[in-house]
Short mmCIF file of C-alpha atoms in Angstrom, two decimals:
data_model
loop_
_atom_site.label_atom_id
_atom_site.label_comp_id
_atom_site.label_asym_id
_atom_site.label_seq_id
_atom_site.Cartn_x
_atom_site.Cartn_y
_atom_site.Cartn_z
CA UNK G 22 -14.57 -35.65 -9.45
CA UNK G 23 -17.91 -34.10 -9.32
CA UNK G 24 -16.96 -31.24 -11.29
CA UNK G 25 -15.68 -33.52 -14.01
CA UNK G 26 -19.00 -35.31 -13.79
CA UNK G 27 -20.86 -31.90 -14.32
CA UNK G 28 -18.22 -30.63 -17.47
CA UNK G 29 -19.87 -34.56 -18.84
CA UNK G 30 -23.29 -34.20 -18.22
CA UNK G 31 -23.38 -30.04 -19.77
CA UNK G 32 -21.32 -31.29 -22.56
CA UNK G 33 -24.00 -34.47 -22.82
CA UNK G 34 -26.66 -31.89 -22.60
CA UNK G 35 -25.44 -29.72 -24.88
CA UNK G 36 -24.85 -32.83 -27.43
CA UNK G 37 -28.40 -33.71 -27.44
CA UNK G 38 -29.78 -30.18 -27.50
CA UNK G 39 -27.62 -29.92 -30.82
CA UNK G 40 -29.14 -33.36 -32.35
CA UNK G 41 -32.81 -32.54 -31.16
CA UNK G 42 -32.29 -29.41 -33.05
CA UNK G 43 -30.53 -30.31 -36.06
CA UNK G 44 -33.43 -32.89 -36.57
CA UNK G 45 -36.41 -30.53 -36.04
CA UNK G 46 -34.41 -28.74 -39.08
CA UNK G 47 -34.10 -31.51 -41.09
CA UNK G 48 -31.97 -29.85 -43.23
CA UNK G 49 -27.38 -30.34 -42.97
CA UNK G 50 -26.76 -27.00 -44.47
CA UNK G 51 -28.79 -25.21 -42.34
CA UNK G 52 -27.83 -26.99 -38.89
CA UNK G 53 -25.70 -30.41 -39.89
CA UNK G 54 -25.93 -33.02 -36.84
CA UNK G 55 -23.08 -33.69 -34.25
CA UNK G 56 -21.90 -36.86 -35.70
CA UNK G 57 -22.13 -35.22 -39.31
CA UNK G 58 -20.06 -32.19 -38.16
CA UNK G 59 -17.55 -34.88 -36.23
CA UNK G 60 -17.33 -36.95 -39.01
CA UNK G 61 -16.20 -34.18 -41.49
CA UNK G 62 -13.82 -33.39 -38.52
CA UNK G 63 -12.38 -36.69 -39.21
CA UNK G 64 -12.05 -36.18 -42.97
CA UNK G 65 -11.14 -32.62 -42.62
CA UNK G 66 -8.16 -33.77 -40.19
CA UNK G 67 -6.88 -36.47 -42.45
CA UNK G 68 -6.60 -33.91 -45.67
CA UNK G 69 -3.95 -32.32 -47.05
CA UNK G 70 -3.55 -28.89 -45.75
CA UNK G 71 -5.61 -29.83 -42.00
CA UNK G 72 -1.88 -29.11 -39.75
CA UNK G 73 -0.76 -26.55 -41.85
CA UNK G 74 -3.66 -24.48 -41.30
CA UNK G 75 -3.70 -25.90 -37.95
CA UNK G 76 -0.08 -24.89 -37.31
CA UNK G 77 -0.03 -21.57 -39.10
CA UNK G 78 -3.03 -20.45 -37.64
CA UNK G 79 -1.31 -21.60 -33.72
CA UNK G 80 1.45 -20.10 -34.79
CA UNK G 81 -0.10 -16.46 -35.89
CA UNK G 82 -1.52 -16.54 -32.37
CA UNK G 83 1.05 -17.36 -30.73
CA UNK G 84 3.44 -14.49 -32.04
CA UNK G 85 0.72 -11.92 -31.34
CA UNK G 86 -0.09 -13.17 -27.94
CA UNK G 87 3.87 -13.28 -26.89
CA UNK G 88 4.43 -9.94 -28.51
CA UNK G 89 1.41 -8.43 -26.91
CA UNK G 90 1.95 -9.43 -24.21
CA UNK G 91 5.41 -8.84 -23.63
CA UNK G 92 4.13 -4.96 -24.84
CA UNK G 93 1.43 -4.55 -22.26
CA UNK G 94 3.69 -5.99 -19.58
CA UNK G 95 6.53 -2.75 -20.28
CA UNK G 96 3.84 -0.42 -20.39
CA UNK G 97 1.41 -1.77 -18.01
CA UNK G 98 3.75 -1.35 -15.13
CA UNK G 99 5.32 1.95 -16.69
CA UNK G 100 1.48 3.09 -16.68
CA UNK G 101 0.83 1.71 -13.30
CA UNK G 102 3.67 3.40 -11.58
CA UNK G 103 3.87 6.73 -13.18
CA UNK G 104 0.55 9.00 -13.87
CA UNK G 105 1.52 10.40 -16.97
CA UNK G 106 2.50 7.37 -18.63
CA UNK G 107 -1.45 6.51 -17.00
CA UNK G 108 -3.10 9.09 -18.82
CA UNK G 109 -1.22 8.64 -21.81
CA UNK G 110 -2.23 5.87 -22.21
CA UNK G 111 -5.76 5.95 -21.17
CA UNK G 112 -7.25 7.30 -24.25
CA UNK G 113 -5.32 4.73 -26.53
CA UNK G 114 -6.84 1.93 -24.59
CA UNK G 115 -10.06 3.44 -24.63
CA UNK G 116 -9.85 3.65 -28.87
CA UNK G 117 -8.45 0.26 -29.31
CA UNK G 118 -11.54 -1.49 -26.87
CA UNK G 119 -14.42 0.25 -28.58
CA UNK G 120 -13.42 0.20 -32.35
CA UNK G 121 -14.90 -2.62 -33.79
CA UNK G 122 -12.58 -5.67 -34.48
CA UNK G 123 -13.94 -6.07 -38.19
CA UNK G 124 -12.57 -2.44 -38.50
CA UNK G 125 -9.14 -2.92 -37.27
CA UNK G 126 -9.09 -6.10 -39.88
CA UNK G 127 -10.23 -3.75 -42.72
CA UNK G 128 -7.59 -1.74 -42.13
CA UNK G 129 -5.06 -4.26 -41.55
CA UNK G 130 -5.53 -5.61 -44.78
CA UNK G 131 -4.59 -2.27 -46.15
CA UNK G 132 -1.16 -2.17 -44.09
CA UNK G 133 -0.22 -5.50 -43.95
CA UNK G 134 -0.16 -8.69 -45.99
CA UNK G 135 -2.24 -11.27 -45.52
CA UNK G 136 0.13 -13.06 -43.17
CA UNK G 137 0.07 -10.37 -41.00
CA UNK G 138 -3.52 -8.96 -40.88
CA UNK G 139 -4.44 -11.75 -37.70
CA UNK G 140 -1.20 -11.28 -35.74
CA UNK G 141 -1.92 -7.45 -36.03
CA UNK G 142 -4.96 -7.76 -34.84
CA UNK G 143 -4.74 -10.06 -32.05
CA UNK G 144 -2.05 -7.89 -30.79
CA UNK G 145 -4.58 -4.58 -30.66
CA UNK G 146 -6.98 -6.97 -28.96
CA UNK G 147 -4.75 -8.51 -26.36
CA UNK G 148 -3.18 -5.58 -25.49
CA UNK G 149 -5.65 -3.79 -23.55
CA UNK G 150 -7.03 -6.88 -21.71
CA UNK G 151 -3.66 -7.52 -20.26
CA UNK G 152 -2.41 -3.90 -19.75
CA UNK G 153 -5.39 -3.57 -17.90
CA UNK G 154 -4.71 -6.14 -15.77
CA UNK G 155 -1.11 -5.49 -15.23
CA UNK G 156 -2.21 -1.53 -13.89
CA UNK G 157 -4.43 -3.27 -11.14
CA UNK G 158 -1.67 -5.35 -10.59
CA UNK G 159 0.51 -2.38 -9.72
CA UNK G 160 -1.56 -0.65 -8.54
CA UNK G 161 -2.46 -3.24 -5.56
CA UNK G 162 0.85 -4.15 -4.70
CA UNK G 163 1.21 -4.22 -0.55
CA UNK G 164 2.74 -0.39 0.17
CA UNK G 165 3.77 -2.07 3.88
CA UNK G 166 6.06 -4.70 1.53
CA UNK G 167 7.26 -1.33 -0.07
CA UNK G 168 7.53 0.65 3.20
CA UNK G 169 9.45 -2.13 4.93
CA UNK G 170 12.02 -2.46 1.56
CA UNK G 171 12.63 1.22 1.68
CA UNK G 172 13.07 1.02 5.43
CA UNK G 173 15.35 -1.46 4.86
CA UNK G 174 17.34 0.26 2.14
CA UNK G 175 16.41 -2.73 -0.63
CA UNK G 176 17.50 -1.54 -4.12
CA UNK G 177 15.52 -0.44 -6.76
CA UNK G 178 16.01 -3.43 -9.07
CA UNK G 179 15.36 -6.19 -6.17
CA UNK G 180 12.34 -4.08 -5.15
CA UNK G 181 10.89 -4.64 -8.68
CA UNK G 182 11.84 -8.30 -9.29
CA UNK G 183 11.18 -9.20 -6.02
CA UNK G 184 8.05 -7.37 -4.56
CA UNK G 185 6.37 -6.06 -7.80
CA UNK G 186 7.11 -9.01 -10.13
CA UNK G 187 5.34 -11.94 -8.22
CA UNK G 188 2.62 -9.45 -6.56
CA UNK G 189 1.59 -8.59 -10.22
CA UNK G 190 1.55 -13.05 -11.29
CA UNK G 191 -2.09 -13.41 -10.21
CA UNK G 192 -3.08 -10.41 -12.05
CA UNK G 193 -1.31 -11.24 -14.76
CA UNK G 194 -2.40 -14.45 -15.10
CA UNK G 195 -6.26 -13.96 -15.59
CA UNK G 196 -5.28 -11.26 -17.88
CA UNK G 197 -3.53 -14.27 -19.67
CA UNK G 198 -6.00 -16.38 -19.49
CA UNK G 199 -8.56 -13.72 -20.30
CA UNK G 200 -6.21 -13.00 -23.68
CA UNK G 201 -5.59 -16.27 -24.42
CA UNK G 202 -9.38 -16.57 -25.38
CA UNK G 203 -9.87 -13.42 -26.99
CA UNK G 204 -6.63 -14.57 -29.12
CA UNK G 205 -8.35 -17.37 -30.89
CA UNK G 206 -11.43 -15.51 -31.57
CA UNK G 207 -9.26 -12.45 -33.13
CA UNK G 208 -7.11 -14.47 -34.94
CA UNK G 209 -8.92 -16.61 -36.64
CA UNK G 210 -11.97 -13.74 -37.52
CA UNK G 211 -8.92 -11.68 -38.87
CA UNK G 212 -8.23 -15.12 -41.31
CA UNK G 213 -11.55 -15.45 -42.14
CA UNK G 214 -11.70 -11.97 -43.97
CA UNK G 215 -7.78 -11.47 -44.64
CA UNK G 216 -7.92 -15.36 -45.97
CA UNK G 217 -3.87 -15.69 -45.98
CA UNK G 218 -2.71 -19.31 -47.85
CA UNK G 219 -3.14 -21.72 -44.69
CA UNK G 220 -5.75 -20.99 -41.91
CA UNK G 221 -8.28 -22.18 -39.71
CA UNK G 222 -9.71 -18.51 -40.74
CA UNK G 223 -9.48 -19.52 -44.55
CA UNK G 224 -10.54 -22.82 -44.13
CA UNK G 225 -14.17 -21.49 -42.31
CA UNK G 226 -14.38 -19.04 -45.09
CA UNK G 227 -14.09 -21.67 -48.28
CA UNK G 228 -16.58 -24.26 -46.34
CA UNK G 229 -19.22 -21.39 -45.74
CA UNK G 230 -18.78 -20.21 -49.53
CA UNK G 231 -19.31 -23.76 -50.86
CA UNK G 232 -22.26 -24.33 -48.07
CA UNK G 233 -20.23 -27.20 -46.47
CA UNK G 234 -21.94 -26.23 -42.46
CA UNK G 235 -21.16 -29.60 -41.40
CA UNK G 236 -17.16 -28.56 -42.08
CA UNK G 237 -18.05 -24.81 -40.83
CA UNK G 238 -18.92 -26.82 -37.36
CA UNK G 239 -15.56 -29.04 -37.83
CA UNK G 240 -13.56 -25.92 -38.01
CA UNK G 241 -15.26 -24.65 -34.86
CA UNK G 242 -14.57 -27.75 -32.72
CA UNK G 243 -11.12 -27.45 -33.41
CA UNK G 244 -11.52 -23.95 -32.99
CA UNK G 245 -12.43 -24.41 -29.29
CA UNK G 246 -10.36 -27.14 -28.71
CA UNK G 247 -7.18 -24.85 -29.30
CA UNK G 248 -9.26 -22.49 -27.16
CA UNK G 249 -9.50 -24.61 -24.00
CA UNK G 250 -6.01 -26.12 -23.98
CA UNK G 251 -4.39 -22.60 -23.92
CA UNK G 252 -6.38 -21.62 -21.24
CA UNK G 253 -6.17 -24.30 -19.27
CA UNK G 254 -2.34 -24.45 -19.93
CA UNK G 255 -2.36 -20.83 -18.84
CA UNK G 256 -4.59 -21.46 -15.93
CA UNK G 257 -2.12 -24.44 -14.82
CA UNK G 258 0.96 -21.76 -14.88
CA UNK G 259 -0.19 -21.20 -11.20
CA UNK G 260 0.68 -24.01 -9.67
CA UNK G 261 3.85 -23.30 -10.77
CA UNK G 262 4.59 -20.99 -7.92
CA UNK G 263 5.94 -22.66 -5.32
CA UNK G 264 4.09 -20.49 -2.60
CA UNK G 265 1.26 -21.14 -4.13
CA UNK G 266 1.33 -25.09 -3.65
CA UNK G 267 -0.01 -27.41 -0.26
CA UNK G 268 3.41 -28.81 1.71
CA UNK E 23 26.51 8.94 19.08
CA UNK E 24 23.33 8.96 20.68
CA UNK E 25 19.99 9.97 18.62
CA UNK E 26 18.30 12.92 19.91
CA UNK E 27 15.09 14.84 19.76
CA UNK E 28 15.19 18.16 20.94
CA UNK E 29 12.20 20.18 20.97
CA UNK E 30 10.46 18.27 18.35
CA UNK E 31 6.83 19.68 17.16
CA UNK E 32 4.79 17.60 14.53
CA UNK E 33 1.31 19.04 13.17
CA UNK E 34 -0.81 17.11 10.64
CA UNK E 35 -2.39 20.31 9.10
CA UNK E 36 -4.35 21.67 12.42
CA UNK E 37 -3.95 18.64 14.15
CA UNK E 38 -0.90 18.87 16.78
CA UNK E 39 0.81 15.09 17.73
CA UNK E 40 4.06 15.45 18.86
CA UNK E 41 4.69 18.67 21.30
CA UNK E 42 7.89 20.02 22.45
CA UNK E 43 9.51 16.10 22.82
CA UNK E 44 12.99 15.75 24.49
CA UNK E 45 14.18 12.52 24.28
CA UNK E 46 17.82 10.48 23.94
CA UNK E 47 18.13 7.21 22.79
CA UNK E 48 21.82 5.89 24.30
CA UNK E 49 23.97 3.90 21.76
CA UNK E 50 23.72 -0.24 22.53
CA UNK E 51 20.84 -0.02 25.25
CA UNK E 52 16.89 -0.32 24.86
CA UNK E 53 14.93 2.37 25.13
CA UNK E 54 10.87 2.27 25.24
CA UNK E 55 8.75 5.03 24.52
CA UNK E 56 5.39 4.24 26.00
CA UNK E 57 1.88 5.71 25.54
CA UNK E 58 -1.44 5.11 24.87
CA UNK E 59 -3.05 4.03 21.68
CA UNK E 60 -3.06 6.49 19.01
CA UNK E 61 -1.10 8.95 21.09
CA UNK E 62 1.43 9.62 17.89
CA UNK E 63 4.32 6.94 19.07
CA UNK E 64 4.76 5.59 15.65
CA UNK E 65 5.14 9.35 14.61
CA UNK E 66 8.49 9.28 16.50
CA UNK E 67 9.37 6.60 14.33
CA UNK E 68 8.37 7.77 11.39
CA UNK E 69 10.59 10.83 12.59
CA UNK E 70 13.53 8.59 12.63
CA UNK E 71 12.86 6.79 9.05
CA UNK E 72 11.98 9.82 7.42
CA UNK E 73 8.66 9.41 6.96
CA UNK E 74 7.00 12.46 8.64
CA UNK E 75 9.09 15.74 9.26
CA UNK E 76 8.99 17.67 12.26
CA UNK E 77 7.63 20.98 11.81
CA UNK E 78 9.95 22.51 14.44
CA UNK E 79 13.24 21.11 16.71
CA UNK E 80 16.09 19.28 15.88
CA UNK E 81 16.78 15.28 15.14
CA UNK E 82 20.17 14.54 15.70
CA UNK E 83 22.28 11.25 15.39
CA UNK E 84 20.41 9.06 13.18
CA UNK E 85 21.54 10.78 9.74
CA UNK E 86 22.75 8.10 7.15
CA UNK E 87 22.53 4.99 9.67
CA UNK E 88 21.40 2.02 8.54
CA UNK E 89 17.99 0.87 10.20
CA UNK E 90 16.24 -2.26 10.93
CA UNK E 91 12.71 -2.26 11.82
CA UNK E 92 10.25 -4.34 13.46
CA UNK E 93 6.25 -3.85 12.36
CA UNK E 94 2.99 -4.43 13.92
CA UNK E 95 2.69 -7.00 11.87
CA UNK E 96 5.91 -9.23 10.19
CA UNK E 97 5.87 -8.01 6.61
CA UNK E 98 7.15 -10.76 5.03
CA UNK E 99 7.04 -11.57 1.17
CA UNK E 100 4.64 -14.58 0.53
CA UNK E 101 6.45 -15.84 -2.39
CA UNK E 102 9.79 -15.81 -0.40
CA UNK E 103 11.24 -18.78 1.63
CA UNK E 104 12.01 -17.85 5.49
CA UNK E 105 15.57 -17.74 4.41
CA UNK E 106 14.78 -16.00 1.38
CA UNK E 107 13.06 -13.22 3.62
CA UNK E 108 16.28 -12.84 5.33
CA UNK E 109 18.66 -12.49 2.32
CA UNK E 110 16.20 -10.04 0.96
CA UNK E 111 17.54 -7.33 2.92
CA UNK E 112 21.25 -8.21 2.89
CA UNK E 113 23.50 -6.05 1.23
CA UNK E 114 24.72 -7.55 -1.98
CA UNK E 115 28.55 -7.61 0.08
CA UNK E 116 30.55 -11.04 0.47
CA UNK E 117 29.84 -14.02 -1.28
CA UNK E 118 26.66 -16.10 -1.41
CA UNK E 119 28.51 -18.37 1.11
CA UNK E 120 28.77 -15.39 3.54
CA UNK E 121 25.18 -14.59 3.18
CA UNK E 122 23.85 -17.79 3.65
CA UNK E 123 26.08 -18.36 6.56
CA UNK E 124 24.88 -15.52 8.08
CA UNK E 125 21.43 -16.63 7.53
CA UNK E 126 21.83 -19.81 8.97
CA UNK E 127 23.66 -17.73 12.17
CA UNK E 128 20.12 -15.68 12.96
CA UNK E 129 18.00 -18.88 11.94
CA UNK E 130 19.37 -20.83 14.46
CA UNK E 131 19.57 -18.30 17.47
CA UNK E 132 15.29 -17.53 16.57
CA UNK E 133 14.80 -21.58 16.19
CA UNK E 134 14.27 -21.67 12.91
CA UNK E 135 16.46 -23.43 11.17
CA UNK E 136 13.79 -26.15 10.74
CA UNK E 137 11.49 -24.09 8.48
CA UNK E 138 14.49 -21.84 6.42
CA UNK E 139 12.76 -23.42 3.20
CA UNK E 140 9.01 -22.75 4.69
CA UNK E 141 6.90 -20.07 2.89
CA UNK E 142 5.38 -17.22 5.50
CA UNK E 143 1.91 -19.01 4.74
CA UNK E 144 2.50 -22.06 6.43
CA UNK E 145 3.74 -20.22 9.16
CA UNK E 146 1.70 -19.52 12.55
CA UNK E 147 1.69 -15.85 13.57
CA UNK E 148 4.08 -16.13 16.41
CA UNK E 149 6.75 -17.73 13.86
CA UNK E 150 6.32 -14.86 11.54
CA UNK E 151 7.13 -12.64 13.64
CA UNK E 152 10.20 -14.50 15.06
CA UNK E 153 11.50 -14.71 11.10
CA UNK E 154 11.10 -10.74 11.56
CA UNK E 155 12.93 -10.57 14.19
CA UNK E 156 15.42 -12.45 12.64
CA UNK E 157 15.17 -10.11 9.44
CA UNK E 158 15.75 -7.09 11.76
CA UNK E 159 19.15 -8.66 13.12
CA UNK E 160 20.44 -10.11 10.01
CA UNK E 161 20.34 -6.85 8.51
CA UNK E 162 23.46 -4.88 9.18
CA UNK E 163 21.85 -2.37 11.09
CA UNK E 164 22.47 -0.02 13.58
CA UNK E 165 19.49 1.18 14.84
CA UNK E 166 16.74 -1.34 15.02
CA UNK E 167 12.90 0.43 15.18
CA UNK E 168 10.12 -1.60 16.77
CA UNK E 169 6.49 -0.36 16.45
CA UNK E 170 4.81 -2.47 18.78
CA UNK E 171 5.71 -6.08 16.95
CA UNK E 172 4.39 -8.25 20.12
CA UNK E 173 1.05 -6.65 19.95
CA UNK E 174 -1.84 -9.36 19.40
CA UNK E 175 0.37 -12.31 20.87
CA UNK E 176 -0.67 -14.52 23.52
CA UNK E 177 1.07 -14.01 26.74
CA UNK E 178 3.29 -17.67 26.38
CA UNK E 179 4.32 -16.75 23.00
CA UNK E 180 5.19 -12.35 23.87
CA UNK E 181 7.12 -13.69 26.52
CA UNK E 182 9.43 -16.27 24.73
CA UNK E 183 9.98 -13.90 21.63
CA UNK E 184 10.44 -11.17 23.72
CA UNK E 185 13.50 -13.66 25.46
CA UNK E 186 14.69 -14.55 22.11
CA UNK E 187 14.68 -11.03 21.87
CA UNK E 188 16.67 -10.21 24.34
CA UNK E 189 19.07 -13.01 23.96
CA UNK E 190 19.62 -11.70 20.05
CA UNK E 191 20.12 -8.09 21.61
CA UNK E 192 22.88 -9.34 24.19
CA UNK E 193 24.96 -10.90 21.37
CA UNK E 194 24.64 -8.12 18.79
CA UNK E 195 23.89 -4.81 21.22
CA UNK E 196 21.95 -2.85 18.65
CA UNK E 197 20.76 0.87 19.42
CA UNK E 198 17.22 -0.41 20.05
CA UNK E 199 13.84 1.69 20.08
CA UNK E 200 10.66 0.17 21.05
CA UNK E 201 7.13 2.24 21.14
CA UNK E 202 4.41 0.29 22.73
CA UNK E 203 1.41 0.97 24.84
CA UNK E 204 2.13 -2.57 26.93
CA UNK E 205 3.63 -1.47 30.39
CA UNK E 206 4.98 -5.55 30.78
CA UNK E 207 6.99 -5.07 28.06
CA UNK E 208 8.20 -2.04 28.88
CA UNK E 209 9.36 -3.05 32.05
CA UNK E 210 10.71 -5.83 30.46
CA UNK E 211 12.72 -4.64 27.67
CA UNK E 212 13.77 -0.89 28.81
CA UNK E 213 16.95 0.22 29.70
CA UNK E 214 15.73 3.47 29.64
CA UNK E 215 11.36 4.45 29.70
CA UNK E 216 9.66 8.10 28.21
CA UNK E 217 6.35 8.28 28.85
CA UNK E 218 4.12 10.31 26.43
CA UNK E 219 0.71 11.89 27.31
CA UNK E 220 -2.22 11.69 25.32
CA UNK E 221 -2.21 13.95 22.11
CA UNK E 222 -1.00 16.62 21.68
CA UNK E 223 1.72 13.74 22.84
CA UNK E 224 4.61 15.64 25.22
CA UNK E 225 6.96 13.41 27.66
CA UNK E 226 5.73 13.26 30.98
CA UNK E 227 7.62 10.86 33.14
CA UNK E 228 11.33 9.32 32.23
CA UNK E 229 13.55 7.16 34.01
CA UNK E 230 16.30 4.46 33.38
CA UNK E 231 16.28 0.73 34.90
CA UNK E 232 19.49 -0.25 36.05
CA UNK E 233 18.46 -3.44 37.35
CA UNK E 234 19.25 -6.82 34.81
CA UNK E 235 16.35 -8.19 33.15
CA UNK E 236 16.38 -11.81 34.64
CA UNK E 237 15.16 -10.25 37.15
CA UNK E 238 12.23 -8.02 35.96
CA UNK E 239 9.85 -11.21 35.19
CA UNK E 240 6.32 -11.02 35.53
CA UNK E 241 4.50 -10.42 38.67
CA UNK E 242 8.06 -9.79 40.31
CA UNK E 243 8.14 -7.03 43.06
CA UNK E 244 10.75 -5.30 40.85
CA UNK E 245 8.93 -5.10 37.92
CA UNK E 246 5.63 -4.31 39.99
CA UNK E 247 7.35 -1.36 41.29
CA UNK E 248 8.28 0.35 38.10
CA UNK E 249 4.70 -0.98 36.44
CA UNK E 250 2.87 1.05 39.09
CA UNK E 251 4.83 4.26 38.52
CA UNK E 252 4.23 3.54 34.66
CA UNK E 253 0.45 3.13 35.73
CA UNK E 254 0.58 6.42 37.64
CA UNK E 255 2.02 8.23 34.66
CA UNK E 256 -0.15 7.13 31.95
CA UNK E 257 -3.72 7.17 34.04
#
């Protein structure tokens, strides 16, 4: 309750700040107000091509996320368990976390089409958050749980899905929820510049050519509202676990 | 066939811990290796699983049998039920119906049967360790290890597991070796004692108790008898 009443009051804060701001400008295309930028919200949501870019833009991150992911899962626990694999990999995650995003789109748009150019890139940026992530995972599961199993003559296979599989969920899980805000950001920064057909990325891109901020700030806000629910639906994935939950 | 040490040397680089042990652990009976903390007990059963090689005697008997052990503390998986602890070191023989049958059997003779569906963290310490004893039976063992597992137990509670032990034991008569530092519990438990010196650890007193365990309970002249030689041994 109180921390709900806190989120209200820094969001009420952060409302005003905006307003006081915007009106010390004076000026919508350099800083449009709130209820400016929420009323082109409304229009902008009513318009033609509002879900498609919505949907296409969900959807981009989405398939990059999963397939990420799924990737840095494999070889996460492949890296985590074996040394070589480790220092194989290493370098590679070391190149992909210091070359500039705006890079890897540049080049994307070279390889791929335009469809491809954000879920490309939000796959190079997941990757190493939740690879990372997954190595600590493996890296910290209990050797007694794995000393008793061997002791106990436990096969290989149970071993994994049943001692290194739920030790690695809480690791896992703020990688995911890590990702799943990096995702957005990639995505959508990869649209911007790749501009495929429908896009929150393209969208952002035609209201800052024509100088329409107050729709710039409408993208934003929906932006960071797809932004928040994936991480708190990832967040929520833990109380999922039974062993995890009160009696 | 009994397991034997013979002679058994174990360095850690220039540090000696076991020296020259002789020891026979009977098939079906208890048998308690005592000595003081950090004297290189645990070594012996590390000898036994594997985990540490002797740099000079012979280990016989324990080859390729199947062992159960029973840890300081339980080891149980967190994101397993109490049941599901148990099943996760069945052998993957018999149907499901089997398996849970036999769960149910070694739930019910620890008192459990109440909590099958409980995870280990609701669980109070003593109960953990009971579901670990339970894990050690259920498994089709033939050897079960036991590295002190009633350490850190109030009195009340190291004396009713160590009962349920016992009881558990009588039904299923399991080659059973216990290292502990607690002379009680020795007395207790042993059918047959080896005492170990400090380190370089060698045997320096063993014996076997012929008398039944009903009547080696606490404070009893029998069991004050054999604790004083055990005293005499170790100090």
């Amino acid at each position: 309750m109180k921390s709900k009443f806190l989120l209200l009051a820094s969001t009420a804060v952060l409302l005003l700040l905006w307003k006081l701001v915007s009106l010390y400008m004076g000026s919508e295309i350099i800083l449009p107000s709130p209820e400016a930028a929420f009323s082109s919200l409304v229009e902008l949501s009513s318009g033609d091509h509002f879900l498609d870019s919505l949907l296409f833009t969900i959807k981009r991150g989405l398939i990059g996320f999963v397939l990420s992911a799924s990737a840095a899962l494999v070889i996460g626990i492949a890296a985590g368990e074996n040394r070589i694999v480790f220092n194989l990999l290493k370098p590679m995650l070391t190149v992909i976390k210091t070359v500039p995003v705006l890079s890897i789109v540049l080049l994307a748009i070279i390889w791929f089409d335009t469809e491809n150019v954000p879920i490309f890139v939000c796959f190079l940026v997941v990757f190493p958050v939740i690879s990372a992530n997954v190595i600590e995972g493996i890296k910290n599961v209990d050797p007694h749980l794995i000393e008793m199993a061997r002791i106990y003559r436990v096969g290989k296979r149970r071993i994994l899905f049943q001692i290194y599989f739920p030790s690695l969920i809480p690791y896992l899980l703020a990688g995911l929820s890590t990702a799943s805000g990096v995702t957005w950001k990639a995505v959508i920064a990869a649209e911007v510049i790749s501009m495929p057909r429908y896009a929150i990325g393209t969208g952002m891109q035609f209201s800052q050519i024509q100088l329409n901020t107050a729709e710039l700030f409408a993208w934003t806000i929906v932006a960071i509202i797809i932004s928040s629910i994936s991480e708190t639906f990832v967040m929520g994935l833990q109380y999922l676990l039974p062993w995890r939950r009160k009696l | 066939m009994s397991i034997k040490l013979q002679n058994i040397s174990v360095n850690f680089g220039d540090l000696q811990i076991l020296k020259n042990i002789d020891m026979g652990f009977n098939e079906g009976e208890i048998s308690v290796v005592l000595g003081p903390s950090g004297c290189g007990k645990t070594t012996i059963l590390n000898l036994l699983t594997s985990m540490n090689e002797a740099q000079e005697g012979v280990l016989s008997g324990i080859g390729e049998r199947k062992i159960s052990y029973l840890f300081q503390e339980p080891r149980l998986l967190p994101w397993l039920t109490v049941e599901g602890n148990l099943k996760f070191v069945l052998d993957e023989v018999g149907t499901a119906d089997e398996r849970d049958e036999l769960c149910s059997r070694f739930l019910k003779m620890t008192d459990l049967s109440d909590y099958k569906n409980w995870y280990p963290g609701k669980l109070s310490g003593g109960m953990k360790q009971r579901v670990a004893i339970a894990r050690a039976f259920a498994h089709s063992s033939d050897v079960i290890l036991m590295d002190e597992p009633f350490q850190g137990l109030d009195l009340k509670l190291k004396l009713t597991l160590i009962d349920q032990f016992i009881s558990l034991w009588k039904e299923e008569r399991r080659t059973v070796i216990l290292v502990t530092h607690d002379i009680h519990e020795a007395v207790k438990l042993a059918d047959r004692i080896y005492v170990l010196s400090e380190k370089p650890a060698g045997v320096v007193d063993s014996f076997t108790i012929e008398e039944k365990r009903e009547e080696r309970s606490p404070g009893s002249p029998l069991s004050l008898k054999y604790e004083s030689r055990l005293y005499k041994s170790l100090v």
